[in-house]
Short mmCIF file of C-alpha atoms in Angstrom, two decimals:
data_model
loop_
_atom_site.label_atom_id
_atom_site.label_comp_id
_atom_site.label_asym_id
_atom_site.label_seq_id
_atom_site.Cartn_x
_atom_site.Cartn_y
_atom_site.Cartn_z
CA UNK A 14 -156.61 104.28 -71.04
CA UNK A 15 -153.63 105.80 -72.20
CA UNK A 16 -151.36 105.04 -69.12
CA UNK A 17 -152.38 101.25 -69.91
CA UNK A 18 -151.46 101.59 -73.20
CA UNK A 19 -148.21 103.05 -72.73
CA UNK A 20 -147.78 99.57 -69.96
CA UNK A 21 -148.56 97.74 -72.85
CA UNK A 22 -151.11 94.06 -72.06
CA UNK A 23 -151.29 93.04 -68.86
CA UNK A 24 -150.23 89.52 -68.98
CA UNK A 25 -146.73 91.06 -70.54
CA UNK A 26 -145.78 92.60 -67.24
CA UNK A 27 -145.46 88.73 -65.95
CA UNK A 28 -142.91 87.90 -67.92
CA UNK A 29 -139.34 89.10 -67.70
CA UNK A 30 -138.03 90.16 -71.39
CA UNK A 31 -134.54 88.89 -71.45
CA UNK A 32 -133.80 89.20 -74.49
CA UNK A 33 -133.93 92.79 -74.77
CA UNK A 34 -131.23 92.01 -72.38
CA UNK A 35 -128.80 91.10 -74.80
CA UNK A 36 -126.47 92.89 -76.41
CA UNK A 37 -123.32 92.09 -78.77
CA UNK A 38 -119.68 92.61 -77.97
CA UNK A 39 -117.11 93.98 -80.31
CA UNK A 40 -116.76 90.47 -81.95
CA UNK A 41 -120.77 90.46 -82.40
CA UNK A 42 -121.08 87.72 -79.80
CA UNK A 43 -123.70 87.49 -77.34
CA UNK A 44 -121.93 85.34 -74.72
CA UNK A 45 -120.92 87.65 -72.49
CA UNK A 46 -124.70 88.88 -72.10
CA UNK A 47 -126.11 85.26 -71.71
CA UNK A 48 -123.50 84.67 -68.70
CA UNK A 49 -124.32 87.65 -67.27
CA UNK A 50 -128.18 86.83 -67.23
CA UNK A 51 -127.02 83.55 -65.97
CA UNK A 52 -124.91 84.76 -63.09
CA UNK A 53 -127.46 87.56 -61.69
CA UNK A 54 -129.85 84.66 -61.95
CA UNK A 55 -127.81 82.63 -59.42
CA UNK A 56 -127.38 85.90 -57.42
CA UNK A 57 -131.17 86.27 -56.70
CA UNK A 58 -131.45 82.66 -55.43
CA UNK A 59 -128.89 83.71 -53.10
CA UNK A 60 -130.72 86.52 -52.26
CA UNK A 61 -134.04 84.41 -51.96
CA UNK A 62 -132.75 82.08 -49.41
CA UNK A 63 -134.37 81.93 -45.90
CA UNK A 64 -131.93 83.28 -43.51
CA UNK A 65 -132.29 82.86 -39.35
CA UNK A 66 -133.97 79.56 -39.30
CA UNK A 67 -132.75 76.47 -38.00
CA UNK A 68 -131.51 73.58 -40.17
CA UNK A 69 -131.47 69.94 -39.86
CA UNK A 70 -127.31 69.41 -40.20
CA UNK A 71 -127.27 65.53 -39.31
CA UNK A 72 -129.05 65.00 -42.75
CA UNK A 73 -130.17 61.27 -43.46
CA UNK A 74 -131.05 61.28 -47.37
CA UNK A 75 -132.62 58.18 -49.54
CA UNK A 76 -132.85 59.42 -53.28
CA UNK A 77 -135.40 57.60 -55.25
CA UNK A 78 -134.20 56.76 -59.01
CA UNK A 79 -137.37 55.85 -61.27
CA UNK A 80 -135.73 52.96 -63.78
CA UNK A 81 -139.17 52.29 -65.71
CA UNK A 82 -139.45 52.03 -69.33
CA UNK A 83 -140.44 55.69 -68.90
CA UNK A 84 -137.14 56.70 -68.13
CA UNK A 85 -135.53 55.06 -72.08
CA UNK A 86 -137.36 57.86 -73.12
CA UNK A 87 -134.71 60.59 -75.15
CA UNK A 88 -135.93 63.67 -74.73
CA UNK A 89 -133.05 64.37 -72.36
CA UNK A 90 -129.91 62.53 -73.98
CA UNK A 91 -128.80 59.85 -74.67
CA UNK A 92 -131.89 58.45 -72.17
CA UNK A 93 -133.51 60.15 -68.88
CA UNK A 94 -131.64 57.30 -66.86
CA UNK A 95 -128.68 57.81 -68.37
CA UNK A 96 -128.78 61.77 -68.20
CA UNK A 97 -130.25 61.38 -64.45
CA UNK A 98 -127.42 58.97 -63.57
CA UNK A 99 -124.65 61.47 -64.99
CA UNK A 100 -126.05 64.37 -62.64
CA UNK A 101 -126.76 62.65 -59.67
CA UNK A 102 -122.54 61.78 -59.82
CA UNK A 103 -121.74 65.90 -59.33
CA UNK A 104 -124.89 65.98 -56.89
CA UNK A 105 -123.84 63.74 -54.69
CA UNK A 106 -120.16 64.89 -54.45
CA UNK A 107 -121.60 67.93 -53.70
CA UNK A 108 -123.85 67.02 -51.36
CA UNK A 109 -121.01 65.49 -49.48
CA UNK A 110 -118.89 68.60 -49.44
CA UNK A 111 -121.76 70.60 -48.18
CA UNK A 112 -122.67 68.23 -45.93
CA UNK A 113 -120.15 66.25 -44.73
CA UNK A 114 -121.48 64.51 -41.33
CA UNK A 115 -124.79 63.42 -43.28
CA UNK A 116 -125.67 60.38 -45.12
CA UNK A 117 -127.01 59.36 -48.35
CA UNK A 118 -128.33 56.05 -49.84
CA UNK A 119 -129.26 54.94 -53.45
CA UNK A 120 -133.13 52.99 -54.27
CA UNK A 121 -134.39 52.54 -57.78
CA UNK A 122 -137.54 51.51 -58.53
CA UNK A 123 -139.40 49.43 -61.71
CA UNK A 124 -141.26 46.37 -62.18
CA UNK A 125 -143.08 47.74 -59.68
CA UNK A 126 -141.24 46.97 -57.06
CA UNK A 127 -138.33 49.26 -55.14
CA UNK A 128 -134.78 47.49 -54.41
CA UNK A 129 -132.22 49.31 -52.21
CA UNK A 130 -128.87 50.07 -54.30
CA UNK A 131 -126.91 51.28 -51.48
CA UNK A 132 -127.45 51.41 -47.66
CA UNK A 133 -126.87 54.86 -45.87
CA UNK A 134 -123.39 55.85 -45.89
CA UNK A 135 -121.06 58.75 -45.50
CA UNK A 136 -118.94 57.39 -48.52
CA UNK A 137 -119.31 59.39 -52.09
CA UNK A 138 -116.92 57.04 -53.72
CA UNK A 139 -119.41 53.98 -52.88
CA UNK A 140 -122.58 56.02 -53.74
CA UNK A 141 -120.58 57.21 -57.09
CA UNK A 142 -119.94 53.58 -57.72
CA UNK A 143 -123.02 51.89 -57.60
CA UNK A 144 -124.60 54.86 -59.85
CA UNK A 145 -122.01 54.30 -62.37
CA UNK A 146 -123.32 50.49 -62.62
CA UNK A 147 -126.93 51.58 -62.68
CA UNK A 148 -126.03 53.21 -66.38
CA UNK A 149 -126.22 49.56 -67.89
CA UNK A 150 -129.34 48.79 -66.39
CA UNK A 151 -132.33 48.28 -68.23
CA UNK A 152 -135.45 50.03 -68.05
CA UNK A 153 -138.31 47.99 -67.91
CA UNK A 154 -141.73 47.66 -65.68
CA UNK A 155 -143.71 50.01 -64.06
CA UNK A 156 -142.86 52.50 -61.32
CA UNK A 157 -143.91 52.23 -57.55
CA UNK A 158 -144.23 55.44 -55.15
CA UNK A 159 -145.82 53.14 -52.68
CA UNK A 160 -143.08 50.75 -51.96
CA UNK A 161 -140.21 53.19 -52.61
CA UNK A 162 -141.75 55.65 -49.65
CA UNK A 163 -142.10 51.47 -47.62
CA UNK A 164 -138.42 50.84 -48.18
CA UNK A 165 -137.19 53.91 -47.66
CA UNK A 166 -138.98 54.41 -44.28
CA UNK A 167 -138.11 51.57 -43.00
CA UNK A 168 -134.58 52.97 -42.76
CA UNK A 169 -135.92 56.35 -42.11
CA UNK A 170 -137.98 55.63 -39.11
CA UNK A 171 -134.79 54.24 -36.97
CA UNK A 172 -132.80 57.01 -37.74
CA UNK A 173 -132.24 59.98 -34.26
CA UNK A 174 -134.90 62.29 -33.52
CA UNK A 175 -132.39 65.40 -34.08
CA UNK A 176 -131.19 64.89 -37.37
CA UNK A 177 -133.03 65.25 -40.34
CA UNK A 178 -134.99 62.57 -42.44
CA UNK A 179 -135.23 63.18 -46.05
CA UNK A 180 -136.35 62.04 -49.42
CA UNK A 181 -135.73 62.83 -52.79
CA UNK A 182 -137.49 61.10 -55.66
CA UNK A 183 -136.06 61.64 -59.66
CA UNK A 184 -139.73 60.20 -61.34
CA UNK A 185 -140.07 59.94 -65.07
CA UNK A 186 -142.95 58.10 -65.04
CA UNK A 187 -146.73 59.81 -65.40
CA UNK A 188 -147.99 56.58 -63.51
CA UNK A 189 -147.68 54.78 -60.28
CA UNK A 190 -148.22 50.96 -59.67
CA UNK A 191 -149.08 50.78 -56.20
CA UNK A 192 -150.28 47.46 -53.87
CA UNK A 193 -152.95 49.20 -51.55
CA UNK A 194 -154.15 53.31 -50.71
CA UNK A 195 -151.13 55.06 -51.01
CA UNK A 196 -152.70 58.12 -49.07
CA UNK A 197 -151.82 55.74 -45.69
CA UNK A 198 -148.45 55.49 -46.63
CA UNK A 199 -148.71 59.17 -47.28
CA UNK A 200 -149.80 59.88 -43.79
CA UNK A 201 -147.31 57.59 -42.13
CA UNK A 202 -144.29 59.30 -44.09
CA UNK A 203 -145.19 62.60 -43.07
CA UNK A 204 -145.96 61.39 -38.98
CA UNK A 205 -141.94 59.87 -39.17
CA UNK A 206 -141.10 63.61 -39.99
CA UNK A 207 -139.59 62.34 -43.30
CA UNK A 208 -138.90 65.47 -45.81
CA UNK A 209 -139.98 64.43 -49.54
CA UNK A 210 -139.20 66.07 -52.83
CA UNK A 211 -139.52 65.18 -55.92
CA UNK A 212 -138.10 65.97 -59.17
CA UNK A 213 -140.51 65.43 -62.37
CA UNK A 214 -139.08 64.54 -65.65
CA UNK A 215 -142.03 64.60 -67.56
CA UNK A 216 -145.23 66.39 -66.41
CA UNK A 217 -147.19 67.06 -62.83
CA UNK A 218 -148.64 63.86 -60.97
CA UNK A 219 -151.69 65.06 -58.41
CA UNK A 220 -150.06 62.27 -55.90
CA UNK A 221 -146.60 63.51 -56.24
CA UNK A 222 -147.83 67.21 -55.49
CA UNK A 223 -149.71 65.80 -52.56
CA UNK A 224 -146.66 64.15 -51.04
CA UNK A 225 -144.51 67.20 -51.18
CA UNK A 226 -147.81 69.25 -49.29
CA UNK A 227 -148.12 66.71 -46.89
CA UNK A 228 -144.69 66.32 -45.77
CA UNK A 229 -143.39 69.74 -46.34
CA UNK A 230 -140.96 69.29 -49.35
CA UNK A 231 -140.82 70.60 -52.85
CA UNK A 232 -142.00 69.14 -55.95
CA UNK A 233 -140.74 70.16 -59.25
CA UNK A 234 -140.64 69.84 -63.36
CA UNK A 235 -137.31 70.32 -65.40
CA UNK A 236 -137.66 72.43 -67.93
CA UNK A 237 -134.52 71.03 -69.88
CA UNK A 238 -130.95 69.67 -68.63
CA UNK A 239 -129.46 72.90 -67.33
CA UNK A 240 -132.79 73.19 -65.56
CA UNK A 241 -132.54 69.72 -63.76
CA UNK A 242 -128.84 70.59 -62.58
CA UNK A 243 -130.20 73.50 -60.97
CA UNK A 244 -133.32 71.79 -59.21
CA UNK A 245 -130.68 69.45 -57.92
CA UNK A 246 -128.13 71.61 -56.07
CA UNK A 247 -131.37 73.44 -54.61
CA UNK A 248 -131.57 69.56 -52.35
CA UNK A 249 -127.57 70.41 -51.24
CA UNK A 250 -128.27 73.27 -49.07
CA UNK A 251 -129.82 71.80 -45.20
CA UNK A 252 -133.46 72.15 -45.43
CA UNK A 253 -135.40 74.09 -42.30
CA UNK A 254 -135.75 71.80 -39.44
CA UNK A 255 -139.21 70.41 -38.66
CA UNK A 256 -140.88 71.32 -35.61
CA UNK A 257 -140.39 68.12 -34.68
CA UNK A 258 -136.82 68.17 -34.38
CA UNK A 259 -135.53 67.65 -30.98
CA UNK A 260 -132.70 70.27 -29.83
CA UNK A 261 -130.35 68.51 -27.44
CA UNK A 262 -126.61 67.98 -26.84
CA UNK A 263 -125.30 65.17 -29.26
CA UNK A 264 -122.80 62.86 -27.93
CA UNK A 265 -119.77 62.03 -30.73
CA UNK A 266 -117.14 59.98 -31.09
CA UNK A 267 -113.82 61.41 -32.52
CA UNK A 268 -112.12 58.18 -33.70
CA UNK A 269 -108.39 57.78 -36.00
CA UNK A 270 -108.09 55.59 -38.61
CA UNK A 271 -105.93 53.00 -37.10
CA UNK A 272 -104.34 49.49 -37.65
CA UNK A 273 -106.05 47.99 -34.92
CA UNK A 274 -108.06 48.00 -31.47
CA UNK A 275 -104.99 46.97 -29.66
CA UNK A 276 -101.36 45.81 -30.21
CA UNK A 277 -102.59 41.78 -29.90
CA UNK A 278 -105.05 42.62 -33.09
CA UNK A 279 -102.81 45.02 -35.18
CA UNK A 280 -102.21 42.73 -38.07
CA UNK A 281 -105.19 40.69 -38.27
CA UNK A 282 -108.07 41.17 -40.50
CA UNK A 283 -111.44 41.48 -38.95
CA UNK A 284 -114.73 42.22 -40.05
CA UNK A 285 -116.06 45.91 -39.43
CA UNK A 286 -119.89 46.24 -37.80
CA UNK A 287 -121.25 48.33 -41.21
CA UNK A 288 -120.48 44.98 -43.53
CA UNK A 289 -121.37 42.62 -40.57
CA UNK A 290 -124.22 41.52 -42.68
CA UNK A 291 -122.10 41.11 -45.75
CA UNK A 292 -120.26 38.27 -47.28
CA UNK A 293 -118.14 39.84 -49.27
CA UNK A 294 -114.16 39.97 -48.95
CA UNK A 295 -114.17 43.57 -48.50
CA UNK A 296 -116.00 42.95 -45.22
CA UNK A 297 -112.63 41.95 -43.77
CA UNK A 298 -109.71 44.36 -43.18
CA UNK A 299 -106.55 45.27 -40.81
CA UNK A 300 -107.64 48.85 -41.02
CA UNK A 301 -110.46 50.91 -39.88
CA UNK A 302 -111.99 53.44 -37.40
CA UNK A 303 -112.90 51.92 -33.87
CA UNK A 304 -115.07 53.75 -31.76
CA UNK A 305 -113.92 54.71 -28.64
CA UNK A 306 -116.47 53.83 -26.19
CA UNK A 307 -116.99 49.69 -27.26
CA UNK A 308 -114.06 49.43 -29.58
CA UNK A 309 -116.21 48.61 -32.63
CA UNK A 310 -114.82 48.77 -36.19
CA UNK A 311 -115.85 50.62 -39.22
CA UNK A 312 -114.58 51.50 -42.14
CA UNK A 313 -116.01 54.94 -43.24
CA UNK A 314 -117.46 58.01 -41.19
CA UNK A 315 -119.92 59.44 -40.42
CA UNK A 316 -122.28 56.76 -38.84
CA UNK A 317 -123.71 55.94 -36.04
CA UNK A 318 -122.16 53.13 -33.69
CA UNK A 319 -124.72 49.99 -34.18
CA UNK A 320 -123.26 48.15 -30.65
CA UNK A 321 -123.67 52.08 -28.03
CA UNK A 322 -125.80 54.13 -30.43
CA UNK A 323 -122.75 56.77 -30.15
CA UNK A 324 -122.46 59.12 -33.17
CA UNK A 325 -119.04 58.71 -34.83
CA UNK A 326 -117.52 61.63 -36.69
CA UNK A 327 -114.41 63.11 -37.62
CA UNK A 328 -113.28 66.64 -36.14
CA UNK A 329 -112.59 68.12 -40.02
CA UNK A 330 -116.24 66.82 -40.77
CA UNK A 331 -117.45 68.91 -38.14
CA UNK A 332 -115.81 71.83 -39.07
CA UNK A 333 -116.67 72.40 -42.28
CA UNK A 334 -120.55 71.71 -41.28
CA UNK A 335 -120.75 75.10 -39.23
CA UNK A 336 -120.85 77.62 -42.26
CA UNK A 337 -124.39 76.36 -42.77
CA UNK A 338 -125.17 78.10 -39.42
CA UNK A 339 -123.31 81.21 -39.74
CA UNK A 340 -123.61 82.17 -43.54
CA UNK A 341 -122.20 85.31 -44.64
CA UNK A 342 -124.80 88.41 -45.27
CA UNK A 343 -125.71 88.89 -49.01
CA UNK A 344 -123.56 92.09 -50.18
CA UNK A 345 -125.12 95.17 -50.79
CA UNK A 346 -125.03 96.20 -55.03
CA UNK A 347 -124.06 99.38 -55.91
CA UNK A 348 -123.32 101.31 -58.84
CA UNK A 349 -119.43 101.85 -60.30
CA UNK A 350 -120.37 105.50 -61.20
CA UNK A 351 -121.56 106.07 -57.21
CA UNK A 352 -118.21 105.07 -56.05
CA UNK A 353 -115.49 107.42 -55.01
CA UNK A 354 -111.94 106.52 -55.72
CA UNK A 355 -109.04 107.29 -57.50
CA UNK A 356 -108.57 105.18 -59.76
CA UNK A 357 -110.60 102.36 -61.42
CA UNK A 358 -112.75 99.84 -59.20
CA UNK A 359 -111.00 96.48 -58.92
CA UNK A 360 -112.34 93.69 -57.01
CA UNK A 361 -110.88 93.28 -53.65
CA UNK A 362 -110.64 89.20 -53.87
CA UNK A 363 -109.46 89.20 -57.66
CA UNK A 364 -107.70 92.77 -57.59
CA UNK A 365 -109.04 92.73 -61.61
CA UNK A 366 -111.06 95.65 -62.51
CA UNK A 367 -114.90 95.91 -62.42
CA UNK A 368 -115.83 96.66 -65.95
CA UNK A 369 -119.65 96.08 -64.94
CA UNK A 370 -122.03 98.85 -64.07
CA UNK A 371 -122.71 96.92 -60.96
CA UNK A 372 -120.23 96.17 -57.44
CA UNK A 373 -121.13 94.42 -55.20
CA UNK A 374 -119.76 95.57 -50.87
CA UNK A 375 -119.66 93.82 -48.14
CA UNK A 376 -120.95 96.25 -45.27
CA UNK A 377 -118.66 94.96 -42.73
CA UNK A 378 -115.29 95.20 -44.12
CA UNK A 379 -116.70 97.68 -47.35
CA UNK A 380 -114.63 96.31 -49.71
CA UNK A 381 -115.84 95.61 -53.10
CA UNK A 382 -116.36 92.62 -55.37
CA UNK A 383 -117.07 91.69 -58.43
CA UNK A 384 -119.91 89.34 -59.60
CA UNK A 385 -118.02 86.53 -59.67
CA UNK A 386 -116.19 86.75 -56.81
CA UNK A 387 -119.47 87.44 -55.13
CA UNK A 388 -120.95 84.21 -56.51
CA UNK A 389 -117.65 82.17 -55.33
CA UNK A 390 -117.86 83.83 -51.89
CA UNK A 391 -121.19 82.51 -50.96
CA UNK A 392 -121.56 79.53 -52.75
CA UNK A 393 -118.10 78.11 -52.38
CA UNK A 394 -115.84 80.01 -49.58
CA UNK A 395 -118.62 80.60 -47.87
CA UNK A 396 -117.28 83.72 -45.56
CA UNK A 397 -116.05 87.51 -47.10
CA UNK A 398 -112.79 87.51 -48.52
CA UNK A 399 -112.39 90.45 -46.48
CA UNK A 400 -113.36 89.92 -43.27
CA UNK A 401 -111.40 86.75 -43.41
CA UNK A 402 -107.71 88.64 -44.44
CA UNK A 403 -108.78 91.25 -41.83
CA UNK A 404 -109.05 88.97 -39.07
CA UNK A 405 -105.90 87.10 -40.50
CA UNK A 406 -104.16 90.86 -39.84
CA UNK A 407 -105.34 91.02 -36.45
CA UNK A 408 -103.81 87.51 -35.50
CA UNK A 409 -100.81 88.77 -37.04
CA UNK A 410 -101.00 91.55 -35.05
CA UNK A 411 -101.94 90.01 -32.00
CA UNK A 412 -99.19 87.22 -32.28
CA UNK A 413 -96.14 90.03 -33.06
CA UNK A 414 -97.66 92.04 -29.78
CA UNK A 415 -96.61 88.95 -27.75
#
């Protein structure tokens, strides 16, 4: 009895007390200490993340934006739509950088119906766009999970067997309006290998839960702004591959922007195949990519070639895709006191010295970092700062040899 009393009630040991945490600087502020909770917090999601598995690069991604009168609601401000909107802008030009040979598309959904804002594209500015225009929109109706998951699969469904099919759904509503069983929609989603998450503004829906289960997503409640950010940029990182997934060699097309197919069509406008269906003036142009097995025109990248089905990327694209499959190993934390040296402990990346109890190495190269500089390594450089200047030195090397 006395060893539980000294461990205090058992439900306490559940709960992590951060705010014995925090401690005042010489100013009496507690900033410092909240950043710091902040930053190791970021650090263990790093450290949480599933490592050796493969991920589904070519991502294909509809997000789902609930516009019914649920969402004029102000507990986040000045409306949910309105706060949604704002960080769906940073989401999606981060989901670009990450993923910059994937597309994304835009539906919103109320009156209970579901209406397609933007096709699947590989341009943020477009996407950007057409989410700054949804801001005057009103919020009215009822929402509909049923024909959102319709709409959305019927763009899903066509999409290659290797890449990955995904959907994300922002719901504020505690209610669905649906036409017929939306358990057989359910089922069909999850047999088209289609990914679905969803992010709840309000409370836990049963059906919502059961469509993340069944299809092998995630399915989660803000707590507050900050909170939603964060459940956000979880959705920017590749998600596992399904089993499903076919592994083959990918054919791609490399094409330049150029004036025109050949030197007859230079300076004439013509219409590109992505706004074939379109009427709009923007359809027609003297510019464009043309892909080089039929000569087709388009005006952004990536996509896939509508007349020979050949996958059309650009070579930087590419590049900047294969971090995801070589991340860098989480560095090992030590303690300043255990470290030998002559001096104080800077950080290798931002030579400034580590005034923190904690350092973080890197057990290839052993050099230390700080916190930030940790963070920034993983999350944004994605390599070692010094692994990459020591295999600058051996180029160097290599190249003054010859």
């Amino acid at each position: 009895m006395a060893d539980d009393d000294d461990k205090g009630y058992r439900w306490e040991t559940e709960y992590e007390k951060t705010w014995e945490e925090l401690h005042e600087d010489e100013s009496g502020s507690l900033k410092a200490s909240v950043d710091d909770i902040l930053h190791r917090a970021k650090r263990r999601q790093l450290l949480e993340r599933v490592t050796n598995v493969r991920l589904g690069m070519m991502r294909h991604l509809f997000i789902v934006i609930d516009a019914s009168s649920a969402m004029s609601d102000q507990d986040l401000k000045p409306t949910r739509l309105i706060a949604s909107l704002k960080l769906l802008e940073f989401f999606v030009e981060e989901y670009f950088d990450q993923n910059p040979i994937s597309q994304l598309g835009l539906i919103l959904s109320r009156s209970k119906k579901a209406e397609k804002v933007t096709e699947l594209g590989g341009n943020p500015r477009r996407h950007i766009k057409a989410l700054q225009t949804l801001a005057t929109q009103a919020c009215v109706g009822e929402f509909s999970l049923q024909n959102s998951l319709e709409l959305a699969l019927a763009s899903l469904k066509h999409m290659p067997s290797h890449s990955s099919r995904e959907l994300l759904i922002i719901m504020g509503s505690l209610t669905t309006c649906d036409p017929s069983d939306i358990k057989e929609i359910i089922k069909t989603v999850a047999d088209a290998n289609v990914r679905c998450s969803v992010v709840g503004l309000a409370a836990e829906v049963r059906i919502c839960k059961t469509l993340c289960q069944q299809t092998s997503g995630t399915y989660n409640v803000i707590l507050d702004e900050s909170h939603f950010k964060d459940l956000l940029s979880q959705h920017v990182t590749p998600p596992p591959a399904s089993t499903n997934t076919e592994s083959s060699l990918i054919r791609m097309g490399f094409p330049h922007h150029t004036l025109g197919g050949d030197k007859d069509s230079e300076q004439k406008p013509s219409m590109c195949m992505c706004h074939l269906d379109s009427k709009t003036a923007n359809s027609f142009s003297t510019t464009g990519y043309f892909c080089p097995q039929c000569k087709s025109k388009y005006c952004e990248l990536p996509i896939e070639c509508k007349a020979c089905n050949l996958t059309l990327v650009s070579a930087p694209h590419l590049a900047r895709s294969y971090h995801h499959l070589f991340p860098p190993a989480a560095f090992k934390e030590l303690l300043t006191s255990d470290i030998i040296t002559d001096g104080p402990v800077c950080c290798y990346a931002c030579q400034i010295q580590i005034l923190d109890p904690h350092v973080y190495m890197c057990e290839k190269c052993e050099q230390h970092f700080c916190l930030d500089c940790d963070l920034f390594a993983h999350e944004t450089l994605h390599s070692c700062p010094g692994c990459a200047s020591f295999r600058n030195l051996q180029t160097i090397q290599a190249t003054s040899i010859l």
